[in-house]
């Protein structure tokens, strides 16, 4: 029997009450410094317990928090985050956290239901995309390349939330079923972290949330954020320089993850599938992309690391192109972690891949 996502999460919330009451820290909290009633070591400051939804939020948060917080990622390494759902242990970890950082814009489809079930009234919830002009999903189609970003109002209030919001968008169940996947961004593109310029705004939102949780460390958080933002701004300048004189401005991607990056640098993203990488393109979509690739003599079809590259390979074979990785950085593989990769280094790999494709 197949249970709906809502019913499944409802069951998890009930189980969480049992898990949370066991009195022992879960495995994900094993390295977290307790902020409870135990006597602190005089030479140490109790660290913030910060839970983050998926990898980019970890990278941004860790660089702002430094040694002042233990930062734990909910979505495991190598797992595609679009369809991930929290376990009872995950929800128990969130319940005990000081801060919860998530991207928002519909990326974490579970967030409202999970946070609405919590009893931790002091939890600081940080929606990193707060205040960013979000793109509608339909603005990624290549025949709509000149469409503008739509500004969405983020004036919803949450108790004890300095940088959070709720999106009041209707979810069309029938459309979701037709799309063939159990994931909905509410019509919004959540992939804001793939624009270094917008990543700066996410880092500032995270800084504000951490400063609310530990105001005595606000200045250190600002210094850390400033240092990391300097790297992001350097990356931003390198992207601008790379595309200024490129031979072409269009690129074909496996799914519509690079809309913000394309808009920021005057490029044209042509996605094979929609906002979710698990969404299978229709025959008409495949034919449209193939026609575009042939007409514009596209030599590279991009795929990504956490999902199958079969569709990209099919189109590449049809048009006589090669394939290459353009990483949406929704998570790192175990190999990337072992190699010491991070957001900056992966984005620089993306930059080099784009430079090659845009000058073929």
Coordinates of C-alpha atoms in Angstrom, one line a residue:
X1 CA 0.0 0.0 0.0
X2 CA 1.3 3.4 -0.9
X3 CA 0.9 6.1 1.7
X4 CA 0.8 9.8 0.9
X5 CA 3.7 12.1 1.9
X6 CA 1.4 13.9 4.4
X7 CA 0.3 10.7 6.0
X8 CA 3.9 9.4 6.2
X9 CA 5.1 12.6 7.9
X10 CA 2.2 12.5 10.3
X11 CA 3.3 9.0 11.4
X12 CA 6.9 10.2 11.8
X13 CA 5.8 13.1 14.0
X14 CA 4.1 10.6 16.4
X15 CA 7.2 8.4 16.4
X16 CA 9.4 11.4 17.1
X17 CA 7.6 11.9 20.5
X18 CA 8.9 8.5 21.5
X19 CA 12.4 9.1 20.1
X20 CA 12.7 12.5 21.7
X21 CA 11.7 11.1 25.0
X22 CA 14.4 8.4 25.2
X23 CA 16.8 10.8 27.0
X24 CA 19.8 9.9 24.9
X25 CA 21.3 12.0 22.0
X26 CA 20.8 10.5 18.6
X27 CA 23.7 9.6 16.4
X28 CA 23.5 12.9 14.5
X29 CA 24.0 14.7 17.8
X30 CA 26.9 12.6 19.0
X31 CA 29.4 15.4 18.6
X32 CA 27.2 18.2 19.7
X33 CA 28.1 20.1 22.9
X34 CA 25.3 20.0 25.4
X35 CA 23.5 23.2 26.2
X36 CA 21.5 21.5 28.9
X37 CA 22.0 21.5 32.7
X38 CA 25.4 19.8 32.8
X39 CA 28.2 21.9 34.2
X40 CA 30.2 23.5 31.4
X41 CA 34.0 23.4 31.2
X42 CA 35.3 26.8 32.3
X43 CA 37.7 27.1 29.4
X44 CA 35.0 26.3 26.7
X45 CA 32.0 28.1 25.5
X46 CA 28.9 26.0 24.8
X47 CA 28.5 25.7 21.1
X48 CA 25.2 26.3 19.2
X49 CA 23.5 23.1 18.0
X50 CA 22.6 23.9 14.4
X51 CA 20.7 21.6 12.1
X52 CA 20.7 22.4 8.3
X53 CA 18.7 20.9 5.6
X54 CA 21.2 20.0 2.9
X55 CA 24.7 20.6 1.7
X56 CA 24.8 24.3 0.5
X57 CA 23.2 25.3 3.8
X58 CA 25.9 23.4 5.6
X59 CA 28.7 25.1 3.7
X60 CA 27.3 28.6 4.2
X61 CA 26.4 28.0 7.9
X62 CA 29.8 26.4 8.8
X63 CA 31.7 29.2 7.2
X64 CA 29.7 31.8 9.2
X65 CA 29.6 29.8 12.5
X66 CA 33.3 28.7 12.5
X67 CA 34.1 27.0 15.8
X68 CA 31.1 28.5 17.6
X69 CA 28.6 25.9 16.5
X70 CA 28.2 22.2 15.8
X71 CA 26.6 22.1 12.4
X72 CA 24.8 18.9 11.3
X73 CA 23.3 18.2 7.8
X74 CA 20.0 16.4 7.7
X75 CA 20.2 15.0 4.2
X76 CA 23.0 12.4 4.0
X77 CA 26.0 12.8 1.7
X78 CA 25.3 11.5 -1.8
X79 CA 21.5 11.7 -1.5
X80 CA 19.4 13.8 -3.8
X81 CA 17.6 16.3 -1.5
X82 CA 14.5 17.1 -3.6
X83 CA 12.6 14.0 -2.5
X84 CA 14.2 13.4 0.9
X85 CA 12.0 13.2 4.0
X86 CA 13.1 13.4 7.6
X87 CA 13.2 10.3 9.8
X88 CA 11.9 10.3 13.5
X89 CA 15.6 10.7 14.5
X90 CA 16.0 13.7 12.2
X91 CA 12.9 15.4 13.7
X92 CA 14.1 14.7 17.2
X93 CA 17.5 16.3 16.3
X94 CA 15.6 19.4 15.0
X95 CA 13.6 19.5 18.2
X96 CA 16.8 19.7 20.3
X97 CA 18.5 22.2 18.1
X98 CA 19.2 25.9 18.8
X99 CA 19.0 26.9 15.1
X100 CA 17.5 25.3 12.0
X101 CA 18.8 26.6 8.6
X102 CA 17.0 25.7 5.4
X103 CA 16.9 27.1 1.9
X104 CA 13.2 27.7 1.5
X105 CA 11.4 28.6 -1.8
X106 CA 9.9 25.2 -1.8
X107 CA 13.1 23.2 -1.7
X108 CA 12.3 21.5 1.6
X109 CA 8.7 20.4 0.9
X110 CA 8.6 19.0 4.5
X111 CA 9.6 22.1 6.3
X112 CA 6.2 23.6 7.3
X113 CA 4.7 20.3 8.5
X114 CA 7.8 19.4 10.5
X115 CA 8.4 22.8 12.2
X116 CA 4.7 23.0 12.9
X117 CA 4.9 19.8 15.0
X118 CA 7.8 21.0 17.2
X119 CA 7.5 22.0 20.8
X120 CA 10.8 23.8 20.9
X121 CA 9.6 27.4 21.1
X122 CA 13.1 28.8 21.3
X123 CA 14.2 27.3 18.0
X124 CA 15.6 29.9 15.6
X125 CA 14.5 29.1 12.1
X126 CA 16.5 30.6 9.3
X127 CA 15.1 30.6 5.8
X128 CA 18.2 31.5 3.7
X129 CA 16.3 32.6 0.6
X130 CA 14.4 35.2 2.5
X131 CA 14.2 38.5 0.7
X132 CA 15.5 37.2 -2.6
X133 CA 13.4 37.8 -5.8
X134 CA 12.4 34.2 -6.8
X135 CA 11.9 33.0 -10.3
X136 CA 8.8 31.1 -11.3
X137 CA 9.5 27.6 -12.6
X138 CA 8.2 28.4 -16.1
X139 CA 10.7 31.2 -16.6
X140 CA 13.4 28.5 -17.3
X141 CA 12.0 27.4 -20.7
X142 CA 14.3 28.5 -23.5
X143 CA 11.5 30.2 -25.4
X144 CA 11.0 32.5 -22.3
X145 CA 14.6 33.6 -21.9
X146 CA 13.7 37.3 -21.5
X147 CA 11.2 36.8 -18.7
X148 CA 11.9 38.7 -15.5
X149 CA 12.1 37.5 -11.9
X150 CA 8.9 37.7 -9.9
X151 CA 9.2 39.2 -6.5
X152 CA 7.4 37.3 -3.8
X153 CA 6.4 38.9 -0.5
X154 CA 8.1 37.4 2.6
X155 CA 6.1 39.1 5.3
X156 CA 4.8 36.0 7.1
X157 CA 5.7 35.9 10.8
X158 CA 7.0 33.0 12.9
X159 CA 7.7 33.1 16.6
X160 CA 11.4 33.5 17.4
X161 CA 12.4 33.6 13.7
X162 CA 14.6 36.4 12.5
X163 CA 15.0 35.3 8.9
X164 CA 12.1 33.0 8.0
X165 CA 9.1 33.0 5.8
X166 CA 6.2 30.8 4.6
X167 CA 5.2 30.5 1.0
X168 CA 1.4 30.5 0.6
X169 CA 1.3 28.8 -2.7
X170 CA -1.3 26.1 -3.7
X171 CA 0.0 22.7 -4.6
X172 CA -1.7 21.2 -7.7
X173 CA -1.9 17.5 -7.0
X174 CA -3.1 16.6 -10.5
X175 CA -0.3 18.5 -12.2
X176 CA 2.2 16.8 -9.9
X177 CA 0.8 13.4 -10.8
X178 CA 1.0 14.2 -14.5
X179 CA 4.6 15.2 -14.0
X180 CA 5.3 11.8 -12.7
X181 CA 7.1 12.8 -9.5
X182 CA 6.2 13.3 -5.8
X183 CA 7.8 16.7 -5.4
X184 CA 6.5 20.2 -5.8
X185 CA 8.3 23.6 -5.4
X186 CA 5.0 25.4 -5.4
X187 CA 5.9 26.8 -8.9
X188 CA 9.1 28.5 -7.6
X189 CA 12.7 27.8 -8.4
X190 CA 14.6 27.2 -5.2
X191 CA 18.1 26.9 -6.7
X192 CA 19.3 30.4 -5.6
X193 CA 22.6 29.1 -4.2
X194 CA 23.9 28.5 -7.7
X195 CA 24.3 32.2 -8.2
X196 CA 27.3 33.4 -6.2
X197 CA 25.7 36.9 -5.9
X198 CA 22.6 35.4 -4.4
X199 CA 24.6 33.0 -2.2
X200 CA 26.0 36.2 -0.6
X201 CA 22.4 37.1 0.5
X202 CA 21.8 33.6 1.9
X203 CA 25.0 33.9 3.9
X204 CA 23.9 37.2 5.3
X205 CA 20.5 35.7 6.3
X206 CA 22.3 32.9 8.1
X207 CA 24.6 35.3 9.8
X208 CA 21.6 37.2 11.2
X209 CA 20.0 34.0 12.4
X210 CA 23.1 32.9 14.2
X211 CA 23.5 36.3 15.8
X212 CA 20.0 36.1 17.1
X213 CA 20.7 32.7 18.7
X214 CA 24.1 33.9 20.2
X215 CA 24.2 37.7 20.2
X216 CA 27.4 37.6 22.3
X217 CA 29.1 36.2 19.2
X218 CA 27.5 38.5 16.6
X219 CA 30.8 40.3 15.8
X220 CA 32.6 37.0 15.2
X221 CA 29.8 35.8 13.0
X222 CA 30.1 39.0 10.9
X223 CA 33.8 38.7 10.5
X224 CA 33.4 35.1 9.4
X225 CA 30.7 36.0 7.0
X226 CA 32.7 38.9 5.6
X227 CA 35.7 36.6 4.9
X228 CA 33.5 34.0 3.2
X229 CA 31.6 36.6 1.2
X230 CA 34.9 37.9 -0.1
X231 CA 35.4 34.4 -1.7
X232 CA 31.9 34.4 -3.2
X233 CA 32.4 37.9 -4.6
X234 CA 35.7 36.8 -6.2
X235 CA 33.8 33.8 -7.7
X236 CA 31.1 36.2 -9.0
X237 CA 33.6 38.4 -10.7
X238 CA 35.3 35.4 -12.4
X239 CA 31.9 34.2 -13.8
X240 CA 31.2 37.7 -15.1
X241 CA 34.6 37.8 -16.8
X242 CA 34.3 34.3 -18.3
X243 CA 31.0 34.9 -20.1
X244 CA 31.6 38.5 -21.3
X245 CA 33.2 37.5 -24.6
X246 CA 32.0 33.9 -24.9
X247 CA 31.0 32.7 -28.4
X248 CA 27.5 31.6 -27.3
X249 CA 25.2 32.3 -24.4
X250 CA 23.1 29.1 -24.3
X251 CA 23.7 25.8 -22.6
X252 CA 21.6 22.6 -22.2
X253 CA 21.2 21.2 -18.7
X254 CA 19.7 18.0 -17.3
X255 CA 17.2 19.9 -15.1
X256 CA 16.2 23.5 -14.6
X257 CA 18.6 24.2 -11.7
X258 CA 20.7 27.0 -13.2
X259 CA 18.1 29.7 -13.8
X260 CA 19.5 32.1 -11.3
X261 CA 23.0 31.6 -12.6
X262 CA 21.9 32.2 -16.2
X263 CA 19.9 35.3 -15.3
X264 CA 22.8 36.8 -13.3
X265 CA 25.3 36.4 -16.1
X266 CA 23.1 37.0 -19.2
X267 CA 23.0 33.3 -20.2
X268 CA 20.2 31.1 -21.6
X269 CA 19.5 27.8 -19.8
X270 CA 17.8 25.2 -21.9
X271 CA 16.6 22.5 -19.4
X272 CA 15.8 19.0 -20.5
X273 CA 13.5 18.4 -17.5
X274 CA 11.9 20.7 -14.9
X275 CA 12.8 21.9 -11.5
X276 CA 13.1 18.3 -10.0
X277 CA 15.9 16.2 -11.4
X278 CA 13.7 13.1 -11.0
X279 CA 11.1 14.5 -13.4
X280 CA 11.1 12.6 -16.6
X281 CA 10.8 14.8 -19.7
X282 CA 8.0 14.2 -22.1
X283 CA 8.6 13.1 -25.7
X284 CA 7.7 16.6 -26.8
X285 CA 10.2 18.1 -24.4
X286 CA 12.9 15.8 -25.7
X287 CA 12.2 16.6 -29.3
X288 CA 12.2 20.3 -28.5
X289 CA 15.6 20.2 -26.9
X290 CA 17.0 18.0 -29.7
X291 CA 15.8 20.5 -32.3
X292 CA 17.3 23.4 -30.3
X293 CA 20.6 21.6 -30.0
X294 CA 20.8 20.9 -33.7
X295 CA 19.7 24.4 -34.8
X296 CA 22.2 26.0 -32.5
X297 CA 25.0 23.4 -33.0
X298 CA 25.3 22.7 -29.3
X299 CA 28.4 20.6 -28.7
X300 CA 27.9 19.8 -25.0
X301 CA 25.0 18.4 -23.0
X302 CA 25.3 18.8 -19.3
X303 CA 24.3 16.2 -16.7
X304 CA 24.8 16.1 -12.9
X305 CA 26.3 13.8 -10.3
X306 CA 23.5 12.6 -8.0
X307 CA 21.0 11.4 -10.6
X308 CA 21.1 9.2 -13.8
X309 CA 22.7 10.8 -16.8
X310 CA 20.8 8.5 -19.2
X311 CA 18.5 11.3 -20.7
X312 CA 21.4 13.7 -21.3
X313 CA 23.4 10.9 -22.9
X314 CA 20.4 10.0 -25.2
X315 CA 20.2 13.6 -26.4
X316 CA 23.9 13.9 -26.8
X317 CA 24.0 10.8 -28.9
X318 CA 21.1 12.0 -31.1
X319 CA 22.8 15.4 -31.9
X320 CA 26.4 14.2 -32.0
X321 CA 27.4 16.1 -28.8
X322 CA 29.5 15.1 -25.8
X323 CA 28.4 15.1 -22.2
X324 CA 29.9 17.0 -19.2
X325 CA 29.1 17.6 -15.6
X326 CA 27.4 20.8 -14.5
X327 CA 26.9 20.3 -10.8
X328 CA 23.9 21.8 -9.0
X329 CA 25.6 21.2 -5.7
X330 CA 22.5 19.8 -4.1
X331 CA 24.9 17.4 -2.2
X332 CA 28.4 16.1 -2.4
X333 CA 29.3 12.5 -3.3
X334 CA 31.5 10.5 -0.9
X335 CA 34.3 10.8 -3.5
X336 CA 34.0 14.6 -3.6
X337 CA 34.0 14.8 0.2
X338 CA 37.1 12.6 0.3
X339 CA 38.8 14.9 -2.3
X340 CA 38.2 17.9 0.0
X341 CA 35.7 19.5 -2.4
X342 CA 33.4 22.3 -1.2
X343 CA 30.9 24.8 -2.7
X344 CA 33.7 27.2 -4.0
X345 CA 35.7 24.5 -5.6
X346 CA 32.7 22.8 -7.2
X347 CA 31.4 26.2 -8.5
X348 CA 34.9 26.8 -10.0
X349 CA 34.6 23.4 -11.8
X350 CA 31.2 24.5 -13.1
X351 CA 32.8 27.7 -14.3
X352 CA 35.5 25.9 -16.3
X353 CA 32.9 23.5 -17.8
X354 CA 30.7 26.4 -18.8
X355 CA 33.7 28.3 -20.3
X356 CA 34.5 25.3 -22.5
X357 CA 30.9 24.8 -23.6
X358 CA 30.2 28.5 -24.3
X359 CA 33.2 28.8 -26.6
X360 CA 32.8 25.7 -28.8

